[in-house]
């Protein structure tokens, strides 16, 4: 349960199936950018990760910023594997466990590792959502509309010198039009919601309602591997030089501190290409370079890259 003296908290679920989560650079980006929005603590639900990802999570854990929660599979038999039947229910369970752990805090936002909820005018998310709640006391949960996000340049994929990293791909990022058909993500007041699902509030306590936030004021920016590093459409795309500007100083500072502590040499490696191929396995039309059986098993447990992120503002 959340202690009253904490200011902001976020819960993240890293559930990998058959292959380890390895994009350690994205973990640093994610934590530091969300902290710039007012988050001060994170819960990570993890299944398997690479050693460097775990080292980074433990780095933040020693600072009191991260709590690590292992996620276990159901036992299997010769002819039965209940994990295949769990499908999306697995991260729904983690969502609701996180909601329970967040009691005592005020706001909880559920997102993935490649998603950010940012205001269009640069106001920190916590200040924005607190004002919305004051204006609408009956609003228990707020839906944020999805937009595709495009990096301004490619992120590292293989070997590189860690000291060369300046996170330049976060400068002048672009974003598409709001997609009203989703997938949306929710920011909820923990005291008002009893059951949460991946993209909506399933059940609120009596007296509270769900509302859609205005897409001209706030955006769910989704930097999926499917489009974030490709040539984006010329039309219907806007460039924002300011979305991540405030986060860059602390992001670079944290990255260099981690580099000095964890990296034995200047050259480091990140297996993003392989991980992107594995992510494509969740959609059969992308099954190309990985054995079909591997892809099918991976797709059956769709939460392998699922992340729950929870932004919390205390009373």
PDB file of C-alpha atoms in Angstrom:
ATOM      1  CA  UNK A   1       0.000   0.000   0.000  1.00  0.00           C
ATOM      2  CA  UNK A   2       1.123   3.552  -0.713  1.00  0.00           C
ATOM      3  CA  UNK A   3       2.408   5.586   2.189  1.00  0.00           C
ATOM      4  CA  UNK A   4       0.971   9.077   2.618  1.00  0.00           C
ATOM      5  CA  UNK A   5       4.352  10.794   2.617  1.00  0.00           C
ATOM      6  CA  UNK A   6       5.121   9.735  -0.963  1.00  0.00           C
ATOM      7  CA  UNK A   7       4.219  12.240  -3.686  1.00  0.00           C
ATOM      8  CA  UNK A   8       3.977  10.377  -6.992  1.00  0.00           C
ATOM      9  CA  UNK A   9       4.051   6.675  -7.878  1.00  0.00           C
ATOM     10  CA  UNK A  10       3.993   4.619 -11.044  1.00  0.00           C
ATOM     11  CA  UNK A  11       3.461   0.871 -11.474  1.00  0.00           C
ATOM     12  CA  UNK A  12       5.058  -0.860 -14.436  1.00  0.00           C
ATOM     13  CA  UNK A  13       4.601  -4.427 -15.572  1.00  0.00           C
ATOM     14  CA  UNK A  14       7.378  -6.105 -17.569  1.00  0.00           C
ATOM     15  CA  UNK A  15       6.004  -9.509 -18.518  1.00  0.00           C
ATOM     16  CA  UNK A  16       8.174 -11.388 -20.998  1.00  0.00           C
ATOM     17  CA  UNK A  17       7.408 -14.812 -22.391  1.00  0.00           C
ATOM     18  CA  UNK A  18      10.118 -17.062 -23.871  1.00  0.00           C
ATOM     19  CA  UNK A  19      12.518 -14.166 -24.406  1.00  0.00           C
ATOM     20  CA  UNK A  20      13.997 -11.661 -22.009  1.00  0.00           C
ATOM     21  CA  UNK A  21      13.116  -8.012 -22.066  1.00  0.00           C
ATOM     22  CA  UNK A  22      16.362  -6.346 -23.133  1.00  0.00           C
ATOM     23  CA  UNK A  23      15.753  -2.702 -24.072  1.00  0.00           C
ATOM     24  CA  UNK A  24      17.490  -1.235 -21.036  1.00  0.00           C
ATOM     25  CA  UNK A  25      17.798   2.210 -22.625  1.00  0.00           C
ATOM     26  CA  UNK A  26      14.027   2.482 -22.927  1.00  0.00           C
ATOM     27  CA  UNK A  27      13.660   1.686 -19.224  1.00  0.00           C
ATOM     28  CA  UNK A  28      15.826   4.684 -18.305  1.00  0.00           C
ATOM     29  CA  UNK A  29      13.963   6.944 -20.736  1.00  0.00           C
ATOM     30  CA  UNK A  30      10.619   5.810 -19.407  1.00  0.00           C
ATOM     31  CA  UNK A  31      11.420   6.324 -15.725  1.00  0.00           C
ATOM     32  CA  UNK A  32      13.103   9.700 -16.137  1.00  0.00           C
ATOM     33  CA  UNK A  33      10.460  11.155 -18.469  1.00  0.00           C
ATOM     34  CA  UNK A  34       7.613  10.089 -16.205  1.00  0.00           C
ATOM     35  CA  UNK A  35       9.477  11.460 -13.187  1.00  0.00           C
ATOM     36  CA  UNK A  36       9.607  14.808 -14.986  1.00  0.00           C
ATOM     37  CA  UNK A  37       5.797  14.693 -14.894  1.00  0.00           C
ATOM     38  CA  UNK A  38       5.763  14.367 -11.106  1.00  0.00           C
ATOM     39  CA  UNK A  39       6.130  10.630 -10.504  1.00  0.00           C
ATOM     40  CA  UNK A  40       8.415   9.706  -7.602  1.00  0.00           C
ATOM     41  CA  UNK A  41       7.988   5.929  -7.287  1.00  0.00           C
ATOM     42  CA  UNK A  42       7.460   2.961  -9.609  1.00  0.00           C
ATOM     43  CA  UNK A  43       6.196  -0.591  -9.153  1.00  0.00           C
ATOM     44  CA  UNK A  44       7.653  -2.975 -11.757  1.00  0.00           C
ATOM     45  CA  UNK A  45       5.989  -6.340 -12.324  1.00  0.00           C
ATOM     46  CA  UNK A  46       8.557  -8.490 -14.131  1.00  0.00           C
ATOM     47  CA  UNK A  47       8.601 -11.972 -15.619  1.00  0.00           C
ATOM     48  CA  UNK A  48      12.063 -12.211 -17.187  1.00  0.00           C
ATOM     49  CA  UNK A  49      14.527  -9.505 -18.133  1.00  0.00           C
ATOM     50  CA  UNK A  50      18.102  -9.300 -19.325  1.00  0.00           C
ATOM     51  CA  UNK A  51      20.730  -8.804 -16.632  1.00  0.00           C
ATOM     52  CA  UNK A  52      21.414  -5.196 -17.608  1.00  0.00           C
ATOM     53  CA  UNK A  53      17.693  -4.349 -17.375  1.00  0.00           C
ATOM     54  CA  UNK A  54      17.601  -5.879 -13.899  1.00  0.00           C
ATOM     55  CA  UNK A  55      20.768  -3.994 -12.915  1.00  0.00           C
ATOM     56  CA  UNK A  56      19.145  -0.717 -13.954  1.00  0.00           C
ATOM     57  CA  UNK A  57      15.909  -1.511 -12.137  1.00  0.00           C
ATOM     58  CA  UNK A  58      17.900  -2.367  -9.019  1.00  0.00           C
ATOM     59  CA  UNK A  59      19.816   0.904  -9.380  1.00  0.00           C
ATOM     60  CA  UNK A  60      16.511   2.766  -9.110  1.00  0.00           C
ATOM     61  CA  UNK A  61      15.377   0.377  -6.381  1.00  0.00           C
ATOM     62  CA  UNK A  62      18.337   1.333  -4.177  1.00  0.00           C
ATOM     63  CA  UNK A  63      17.309   4.973  -4.586  1.00  0.00           C
ATOM     64  CA  UNK A  64      13.838   4.135  -3.300  1.00  0.00           C
ATOM     65  CA  UNK A  65      12.298   4.953  -6.683  1.00  0.00           C
ATOM     66  CA  UNK A  66      11.407   1.402  -7.800  1.00  0.00           C
ATOM     67  CA  UNK A  67       9.726  -1.565  -6.146  1.00  0.00           C
ATOM     68  CA  UNK A  68      10.272  -4.872  -7.989  1.00  0.00           C
ATOM     69  CA  UNK A  69       7.496  -7.465  -7.982  1.00  0.00           C
ATOM     70  CA  UNK A  70       8.150 -10.867  -9.637  1.00  0.00           C
ATOM     71  CA  UNK A  71       5.357 -12.284 -11.805  1.00  0.00           C
ATOM     72  CA  UNK A  72       4.997 -16.067 -11.903  1.00  0.00           C
ATOM     73  CA  UNK A  73       3.507 -18.422 -14.477  1.00  0.00           C
ATOM     74  CA  UNK A  74       0.985 -21.117 -13.659  1.00  0.00           C
ATOM     75  CA  UNK A  75       2.448 -24.645 -13.441  1.00  0.00           C
ATOM     76  CA  UNK A  76       2.113 -26.721 -16.606  1.00  0.00           C
ATOM     77  CA  UNK A  77       1.566 -30.413 -17.305  1.00  0.00           C
ATOM     78  CA  UNK A  78       2.423 -32.658 -20.245  1.00  0.00           C
ATOM     79  CA  UNK A  79      -0.840 -31.874 -22.028  1.00  0.00           C
ATOM     80  CA  UNK A  80      -1.942 -28.675 -20.326  1.00  0.00           C
ATOM     81  CA  UNK A  81      -0.552 -25.161 -20.277  1.00  0.00           C
ATOM     82  CA  UNK A  82      -2.982 -22.802 -18.526  1.00  0.00           C
ATOM     83  CA  UNK A  83      -0.746 -19.839 -19.357  1.00  0.00           C
ATOM     84  CA  UNK A  84      -1.982 -20.007 -22.964  1.00  0.00           C
ATOM     85  CA  UNK A  85      -5.549 -19.532 -21.748  1.00  0.00           C
ATOM     86  CA  UNK A  86      -4.705 -16.566 -19.556  1.00  0.00           C
ATOM     87  CA  UNK A  87      -3.987 -14.287 -22.540  1.00  0.00           C
ATOM     88  CA  UNK A  88      -4.826 -10.674 -21.628  1.00  0.00           C
ATOM     89  CA  UNK A  89      -6.241 -11.619 -18.243  1.00  0.00           C
ATOM     90  CA  UNK A  90      -2.677 -11.793 -16.931  1.00  0.00           C
ATOM     91  CA  UNK A  91      -1.956  -8.101 -17.225  1.00  0.00           C
ATOM     92  CA  UNK A  92      -5.520  -7.288 -16.162  1.00  0.00           C
ATOM     93  CA  UNK A  93      -4.728  -9.100 -12.927  1.00  0.00           C
ATOM     94  CA  UNK A  94      -1.528  -7.101 -12.566  1.00  0.00           C
ATOM     95  CA  UNK A  95      -3.431  -3.885 -13.347  1.00  0.00           C
ATOM     96  CA  UNK A  96      -5.834  -4.510 -10.510  1.00  0.00           C
ATOM     97  CA  UNK A  97      -3.113  -5.640  -8.127  1.00  0.00           C
ATOM     98  CA  UNK A  98      -1.370  -2.361  -8.872  1.00  0.00           C
ATOM     99  CA  UNK A  99      -4.590  -0.429  -8.325  1.00  0.00           C
ATOM    100  CA  UNK A 100      -4.914  -2.095  -4.926  1.00  0.00           C
ATOM    101  CA  UNK A 101      -1.310  -1.272  -4.009  1.00  0.00           C
ATOM    102  CA  UNK A 102      -1.989   2.330  -5.010  1.00  0.00           C
ATOM    103  CA  UNK A 103      -4.700   2.883  -2.412  1.00  0.00           C
ATOM    104  CA  UNK A 104      -3.816   5.930  -0.351  1.00  0.00           C
ATOM    105  CA  UNK A 105      -2.629   7.751  -3.451  1.00  0.00           C
ATOM    106  CA  UNK A 106      -4.887   9.848  -5.617  1.00  0.00           C
ATOM    107  CA  UNK A 107      -4.295   9.310  -9.353  1.00  0.00           C
ATOM    108  CA  UNK A 108      -3.269   6.162 -11.203  1.00  0.00           C
ATOM    109  CA  UNK A 109      -2.411   6.130 -14.940  1.00  0.00           C
ATOM    110  CA  UNK A 110      -2.033   2.851 -16.850  1.00  0.00           C
ATOM    111  CA  UNK A 111       0.333   2.925 -19.847  1.00  0.00           C
ATOM    112  CA  UNK A 112       2.960   0.815 -21.625  1.00  0.00           C
ATOM    113  CA  UNK A 113       6.735   1.280 -21.695  1.00  0.00           C
ATOM    114  CA  UNK A 114       6.515   3.016 -25.066  1.00  0.00           C
ATOM    115  CA  UNK A 115       3.767   5.439 -24.028  1.00  0.00           C
ATOM    116  CA  UNK A 116       3.765   8.876 -22.456  1.00  0.00           C
ATOM    117  CA  UNK A 117       0.859  11.060 -21.370  1.00  0.00           C
ATOM    118  CA  UNK A 118       1.808  14.703 -21.837  1.00  0.00           C
ATOM    119  CA  UNK A 119      -0.078  17.980 -21.911  1.00  0.00           C
ATOM    120  CA  UNK A 120      -0.017  19.994 -25.117  1.00  0.00           C
ATOM    121  CA  UNK A 121       1.014  23.217 -23.348  1.00  0.00           C
ATOM    122  CA  UNK A 122       3.821  21.722 -21.243  1.00  0.00           C
ATOM    123  CA  UNK A 123       2.037  21.803 -17.879  1.00  0.00           C
ATOM    124  CA  UNK A 124       3.161  18.790 -15.776  1.00  0.00           C
ATOM    125  CA  UNK A 125       0.655  15.958 -15.898  1.00  0.00           C
ATOM    126  CA  UNK A 126       0.080  15.895 -12.152  1.00  0.00           C
ATOM    127  CA  UNK A 127      -0.863  19.588 -12.057  1.00  0.00           C
ATOM    128  CA  UNK A 128      -3.122  19.177 -15.098  1.00  0.00           C
ATOM    129  CA  UNK A 129      -5.064  16.172 -13.832  1.00  0.00           C
ATOM    130  CA  UNK A 130      -5.414  17.562 -10.320  1.00  0.00           C
ATOM    131  CA  UNK A 131      -7.072  20.671 -11.756  1.00  0.00           C
ATOM    132  CA  UNK A 132      -9.436  18.532 -13.851  1.00  0.00           C
ATOM    133  CA  UNK A 133     -10.461  16.580 -10.758  1.00  0.00           C
ATOM    134  CA  UNK A 134     -11.129  19.801  -8.857  1.00  0.00           C
ATOM    135  CA  UNK A 135     -13.341  21.037 -11.696  1.00  0.00           C
ATOM    136  CA  UNK A 136     -15.251  17.738 -11.799  1.00  0.00           C
ATOM    137  CA  UNK A 137     -15.524  16.100  -8.340  1.00  0.00           C
ATOM    138  CA  UNK A 138     -17.623  13.230  -9.763  1.00  0.00           C
ATOM    139  CA  UNK A 139     -15.016  12.312 -12.390  1.00  0.00           C
ATOM    140  CA  UNK A 140     -13.442   9.082 -11.219  1.00  0.00           C
ATOM    141  CA  UNK A 141     -11.477   8.198 -14.347  1.00  0.00           C
ATOM    142  CA  UNK A 142     -10.153  10.132 -17.329  1.00  0.00           C
ATOM    143  CA  UNK A 143      -9.572   8.576 -20.764  1.00  0.00           C
ATOM    144  CA  UNK A 144      -6.653   9.955 -22.809  1.00  0.00           C
ATOM    145  CA  UNK A 145      -6.873   9.639 -26.595  1.00  0.00           C
ATOM    146  CA  UNK A 146      -4.154   7.828 -28.532  1.00  0.00           C
ATOM    147  CA  UNK A 147      -1.751   9.502 -30.982  1.00  0.00           C
ATOM    148  CA  UNK A 148       1.113   7.895 -32.881  1.00  0.00           C
ATOM    149  CA  UNK A 149       4.509   9.293 -31.937  1.00  0.00           C
ATOM    150  CA  UNK A 150       7.562   9.444 -34.217  1.00  0.00           C
ATOM    151  CA  UNK A 151      11.166   9.862 -33.061  1.00  0.00           C
ATOM    152  CA  UNK A 152      13.191  12.507 -34.883  1.00  0.00           C
ATOM    153  CA  UNK A 153      16.046  10.018 -35.452  1.00  0.00           C
ATOM    154  CA  UNK A 154      16.628   6.274 -34.881  1.00  0.00           C
ATOM    155  CA  UNK A 155      17.381   4.945 -31.410  1.00  0.00           C
ATOM    156  CA  UNK A 156      20.466   2.697 -30.929  1.00  0.00           C
ATOM    157  CA  UNK A 157      19.948  -0.915 -31.981  1.00  0.00           C
ATOM    158  CA  UNK A 158      23.246  -2.750 -31.526  1.00  0.00           C
ATOM    159  CA  UNK A 159      26.712  -1.667 -30.313  1.00  0.00           C
ATOM    160  CA  UNK A 160      27.467   1.941 -29.441  1.00  0.00           C
ATOM    161  CA  UNK A 161      29.563   4.043 -27.078  1.00  0.00           C
ATOM    162  CA  UNK A 162      27.352   4.834 -24.130  1.00  0.00           C
ATOM    163  CA  UNK A 163      29.041   8.199 -23.581  1.00  0.00           C
ATOM    164  CA  UNK A 164      27.906   9.296 -27.058  1.00  0.00           C
ATOM    165  CA  UNK A 165      24.226   9.046 -26.146  1.00  0.00           C
ATOM    166  CA  UNK A 166      22.458  12.409 -25.903  1.00  0.00           C
ATOM    167  CA  UNK A 167      18.867  11.201 -26.499  1.00  0.00           C
ATOM    168  CA  UNK A 168      18.662  13.360 -29.606  1.00  0.00           C
ATOM    169  CA  UNK A 169      15.774  11.248 -30.951  1.00  0.00           C
ATOM    170  CA  UNK A 170      13.568  12.916 -28.311  1.00  0.00           C
ATOM    171  CA  UNK A 171      14.176  16.384 -29.774  1.00  0.00           C
ATOM    172  CA  UNK A 172      11.622  17.570 -32.349  1.00  0.00           C
ATOM    173  CA  UNK A 173       9.462  14.466 -32.024  1.00  0.00           C
ATOM    174  CA  UNK A 174       6.357  14.277 -34.200  1.00  0.00           C
ATOM    175  CA  UNK A 175       2.857  13.058 -33.494  1.00  0.00           C
ATOM    176  CA  UNK A 176      -0.197  12.163 -35.525  1.00  0.00           C
ATOM    177  CA  UNK A 177      -3.857  13.026 -35.309  1.00  0.00           C
ATOM    178  CA  UNK A 178      -5.918  11.861 -32.315  1.00  0.00           C
ATOM    179  CA  UNK A 179      -7.398   8.403 -32.911  1.00  0.00           C
ATOM    180  CA  UNK A 180     -10.795   8.384 -31.246  1.00  0.00           C
ATOM    181  CA  UNK A 181     -11.185   4.635 -31.704  1.00  0.00           C
ATOM    182  CA  UNK A 182      -8.204   4.004 -29.471  1.00  0.00           C
ATOM    183  CA  UNK A 183      -6.428   2.334 -27.914  1.00  0.00           C
ATOM    184  CA  UNK A 184      -7.038   4.811 -25.094  1.00  0.00           C
ATOM    185  CA  UNK A 185      -5.428   4.695 -21.668  1.00  0.00           C
ATOM    186  CA  UNK A 186      -6.874   5.699 -18.322  1.00  0.00           C
ATOM    187  CA  UNK A 187      -5.952   7.999 -15.470  1.00  0.00           C
ATOM    188  CA  UNK A 188      -8.104   7.100 -12.483  1.00  0.00           C
ATOM    189  CA  UNK A 189      -8.601   8.244  -8.932  1.00  0.00           C
ATOM    190  CA  UNK A 190      -7.776   5.135  -6.942  1.00  0.00           C
ATOM    191  CA  UNK A 191     -10.550   5.703  -4.403  1.00  0.00           C
ATOM    192  CA  UNK A 192     -13.205   5.799  -7.157  1.00  0.00           C
ATOM    193  CA  UNK A 193     -12.440   2.665  -9.221  1.00  0.00           C
ATOM    194  CA  UNK A 194     -12.885  -0.934  -8.099  1.00  0.00           C
ATOM    195  CA  UNK A 195     -11.991  -2.810 -11.325  1.00  0.00           C
ATOM    196  CA  UNK A 196      -9.704  -1.651 -14.141  1.00  0.00           C
ATOM    197  CA  UNK A 197      -8.971  -3.243 -17.524  1.00  0.00           C
ATOM    198  CA  UNK A 198      -6.255  -2.481 -20.067  1.00  0.00           C
ATOM    199  CA  UNK A 199      -8.052   0.284 -21.943  1.00  0.00           C
ATOM    200  CA  UNK A 200     -11.006   1.244 -19.775  1.00  0.00           C
ATOM    201  CA  UNK A 201     -12.511   1.368 -16.315  1.00  0.00           C
ATOM    202  CA  UNK A 202     -14.625  -1.737 -15.784  1.00  0.00           C
ATOM    203  CA  UNK A 203     -16.365  -0.718 -12.571  1.00  0.00           C
ATOM    204  CA  UNK A 204     -16.472   2.503 -10.565  1.00  0.00           C
ATOM    205  CA  UNK A 205     -17.800   3.041  -7.089  1.00  0.00           C
ATOM    206  CA  UNK A 206     -21.286   4.635  -6.909  1.00  0.00           C
ATOM    207  CA  UNK A 207     -21.404   8.341  -7.665  1.00  0.00           C
ATOM    208  CA  UNK A 208     -18.397   8.497 -10.011  1.00  0.00           C
ATOM    209  CA  UNK A 209     -18.286   8.783 -13.800  1.00  0.00           C
ATOM    210  CA  UNK A 210     -15.789   8.262 -16.640  1.00  0.00           C
ATOM    211  CA  UNK A 211     -14.910  11.161 -18.957  1.00  0.00           C
ATOM    212  CA  UNK A 212     -12.807  11.655 -22.090  1.00  0.00           C
ATOM    213  CA  UNK A 213     -10.119  14.311 -21.844  1.00  0.00           C
ATOM    214  CA  UNK A 214      -9.919  16.878 -24.640  1.00  0.00           C
ATOM    215  CA  UNK A 215      -7.316  15.802 -27.209  1.00  0.00           C
ATOM    216  CA  UNK A 216      -6.356  19.444 -27.773  1.00  0.00           C
ATOM    217  CA  UNK A 217      -5.178  19.631 -24.151  1.00  0.00           C
ATOM    218  CA  UNK A 218      -3.512  16.271 -23.538  1.00  0.00           C
ATOM    219  CA  UNK A 219      -2.192  13.337 -25.564  1.00  0.00           C
ATOM    220  CA  UNK A 220      -1.307   9.696 -25.142  1.00  0.00           C
ATOM    221  CA  UNK A 221       1.881   9.531 -27.236  1.00  0.00           C
ATOM    222  CA  UNK A 222       2.588   5.977 -28.387  1.00  0.00           C
ATOM    223  CA  UNK A 223       6.085   5.305 -29.756  1.00  0.00           C
ATOM    224  CA  UNK A 224       5.426   1.777 -31.023  1.00  0.00           C
ATOM    225  CA  UNK A 225       8.214  -0.051 -32.861  1.00  0.00           C
ATOM    226  CA  UNK A 226       5.752  -0.434 -35.756  1.00  0.00           C
ATOM    227  CA  UNK A 227       5.962   3.240 -36.694  1.00  0.00           C
ATOM    228  CA  UNK A 228       8.065   5.354 -34.291  1.00  0.00           C
ATOM    229  CA  UNK A 229      11.312   5.061 -36.292  1.00  0.00           C
ATOM    230  CA  UNK A 230       9.854   4.950 -39.792  1.00  0.00           C
ATOM    231  CA  UNK A 231       9.238   7.801 -42.211  1.00  0.00           C
ATOM    232  CA  UNK A 232       6.009   9.291 -40.960  1.00  0.00           C
ATOM    233  CA  UNK A 233       3.285  10.629 -43.267  1.00  0.00           C
ATOM    234  CA  UNK A 234       3.947  14.115 -44.585  1.00  0.00           C
ATOM    235  CA  UNK A 235       0.396  15.251 -43.893  1.00  0.00           C
ATOM    236  CA  UNK A 236      -1.544  15.172 -40.625  1.00  0.00           C
ATOM    237  CA  UNK A 237       1.630  15.111 -38.504  1.00  0.00           C
ATOM    238  CA  UNK A 238       2.791  17.858 -36.149  1.00  0.00           C
ATOM    239  CA  UNK A 239       6.293  18.467 -34.798  1.00  0.00           C
ATOM    240  CA  UNK A 240       6.782  19.344 -31.146  1.00  0.00           C
ATOM    241  CA  UNK A 241      10.258  20.507 -30.086  1.00  0.00           C
ATOM    242  CA  UNK A 242       9.146  20.932 -26.473  1.00  0.00           C
ATOM    243  CA  UNK A 243       7.485  17.669 -25.395  1.00  0.00           C
ATOM    244  CA  UNK A 244      10.615  16.165 -23.810  1.00  0.00           C
ATOM    245  CA  UNK A 245      12.860  19.218 -23.445  1.00  0.00           C
ATOM    246  CA  UNK A 246      12.308  19.578 -19.695  1.00  0.00           C
ATOM    247  CA  UNK A 247      13.146  15.911 -19.118  1.00  0.00           C
ATOM    248  CA  UNK A 248      16.400  15.840 -21.114  1.00  0.00           C
ATOM    249  CA  UNK A 249      18.772  17.326 -18.474  1.00  0.00           C
ATOM    250  CA  UNK A 250      17.756  14.861 -15.750  1.00  0.00           C
ATOM    251  CA  UNK A 251      17.602  12.022 -18.290  1.00  0.00           C
ATOM    252  CA  UNK A 252      21.158  12.651 -19.477  1.00  0.00           C
ATOM    253  CA  UNK A 253      22.417  13.071 -15.916  1.00  0.00           C
ATOM    254  CA  UNK A 254      20.833   9.806 -14.759  1.00  0.00           C
ATOM    255  CA  UNK A 255      22.086   7.935 -17.815  1.00  0.00           C
ATOM    256  CA  UNK A 256      25.668   9.022 -17.222  1.00  0.00           C
ATOM    257  CA  UNK A 257      25.525   8.106 -13.556  1.00  0.00           C
ATOM    258  CA  UNK A 258      24.204   4.656 -14.484  1.00  0.00           C
ATOM    259  CA  UNK A 259      26.885   4.307 -17.162  1.00  0.00           C
ATOM    260  CA  UNK A 260      29.693   5.051 -14.735  1.00  0.00           C
ATOM    261  CA  UNK A 261      28.309   2.567 -12.217  1.00  0.00           C
ATOM    262  CA  UNK A 262      27.306  -0.336 -14.470  1.00  0.00           C
ATOM    263  CA  UNK A 263      29.290  -0.288 -17.702  1.00  0.00           C
ATOM    264  CA  UNK A 264      32.781  -1.779 -17.617  1.00  0.00           C
ATOM    265  CA  UNK A 265      33.723  -0.445 -21.048  1.00  0.00           C
ATOM    266  CA  UNK A 266      32.657   2.446 -23.255  1.00  0.00           C
ATOM    267  CA  UNK A 267      31.109   0.109 -25.819  1.00  0.00           C
ATOM    268  CA  UNK A 268      27.728  -1.329 -24.869  1.00  0.00           C
ATOM    269  CA  UNK A 269      25.119  -3.330 -26.731  1.00  0.00           C
ATOM    270  CA  UNK A 270      21.363  -3.345 -26.961  1.00  0.00           C
ATOM    271  CA  UNK A 271      19.414  -6.123 -28.710  1.00  0.00           C
ATOM    272  CA  UNK A 272      16.600  -3.962 -30.038  1.00  0.00           C
ATOM    273  CA  UNK A 273      16.473  -5.520 -33.507  1.00  0.00           C
ATOM    274  CA  UNK A 274      15.802  -9.002 -32.135  1.00  0.00           C
ATOM    275  CA  UNK A 275      13.337  -7.682 -29.595  1.00  0.00           C
ATOM    276  CA  UNK A 276      11.429  -5.799 -32.283  1.00  0.00           C
ATOM    277  CA  UNK A 277      11.182  -9.014 -34.301  1.00  0.00           C
ATOM    278  CA  UNK A 278       9.830 -10.837 -31.261  1.00  0.00           C
ATOM    279  CA  UNK A 279       7.273  -8.086 -30.693  1.00  0.00           C
ATOM    280  CA  UNK A 280       6.054  -8.603 -34.250  1.00  0.00           C
ATOM    281  CA  UNK A 281       5.190 -12.182 -33.335  1.00  0.00           C
ATOM    282  CA  UNK A 282       2.053 -10.948 -31.626  1.00  0.00           C
ATOM    283  CA  UNK A 283       0.687 -10.330 -35.111  1.00  0.00           C
ATOM    284  CA  UNK A 284       0.870 -13.392 -37.394  1.00  0.00           C
ATOM    285  CA  UNK A 285       1.199 -11.346 -40.568  1.00  0.00           C
ATOM    286  CA  UNK A 286       4.693 -10.342 -39.375  1.00  0.00           C
ATOM    287  CA  UNK A 287       5.901 -13.915 -38.784  1.00  0.00           C
ATOM    288  CA  UNK A 288       8.967 -13.950 -41.001  1.00  0.00           C
ATOM    289  CA  UNK A 289      12.386 -14.380 -39.412  1.00  0.00           C
ATOM    290  CA  UNK A 290      11.432 -16.299 -36.259  1.00  0.00           C
ATOM    291  CA  UNK A 291      10.236 -19.945 -36.157  1.00  0.00           C
ATOM    292  CA  UNK A 292       6.458 -20.155 -36.488  1.00  0.00           C
ATOM    293  CA  UNK A 293       6.027 -22.272 -33.344  1.00  0.00           C
ATOM    294  CA  UNK A 294       7.955 -19.696 -31.321  1.00  0.00           C
ATOM    295  CA  UNK A 295       5.793 -16.872 -32.664  1.00  0.00           C
ATOM    296  CA  UNK A 296       2.534 -18.678 -31.987  1.00  0.00           C
ATOM    297  CA  UNK A 297       3.476 -19.445 -28.392  1.00  0.00           C
ATOM    298  CA  UNK A 298       4.594 -15.865 -27.905  1.00  0.00           C
ATOM    299  CA  UNK A 299       1.407 -14.463 -29.394  1.00  0.00           C
ATOM    300  CA  UNK A 300      -0.721 -16.662 -27.123  1.00  0.00           C
ATOM    301  CA  UNK A 301       0.681 -14.800 -24.146  1.00  0.00           C
ATOM    302  CA  UNK A 302       0.227 -11.298 -25.526  1.00  0.00           C
ATOM    303  CA  UNK A 303       1.341  -9.598 -22.336  1.00  0.00           C
ATOM    304  CA  UNK A 304       5.028 -10.385 -23.030  1.00  0.00           C
ATOM    305  CA  UNK A 305       5.813  -6.694 -23.549  1.00  0.00           C
ATOM    306  CA  UNK A 306       2.937  -5.336 -21.537  1.00  0.00           C
ATOM    307  CA  UNK A 307       3.605  -2.546 -19.122  1.00  0.00           C
ATOM    308  CA  UNK A 308       1.370  -1.050 -16.512  1.00  0.00           C
ATOM    309  CA  UNK A 309       2.391   2.443 -15.624  1.00  0.00           C
ATOM    310  CA  UNK A 310       0.682   4.175 -12.787  1.00  0.00           C
ATOM    311  CA  UNK A 311       0.936   7.854 -12.039  1.00  0.00           C
ATOM    312  CA  UNK A 312      -0.166   8.649  -8.539  1.00  0.00           C
ATOM    313  CA  UNK A 313      -0.764  11.927  -6.758  1.00  0.00           C
ATOM    314  CA  UNK A 314      -1.372  11.706  -3.029  1.00  0.00           C
ATOM    315  CA  UNK A 315      -4.188  13.414  -1.225  1.00  0.00           C
TER     316      UNK A 315
END
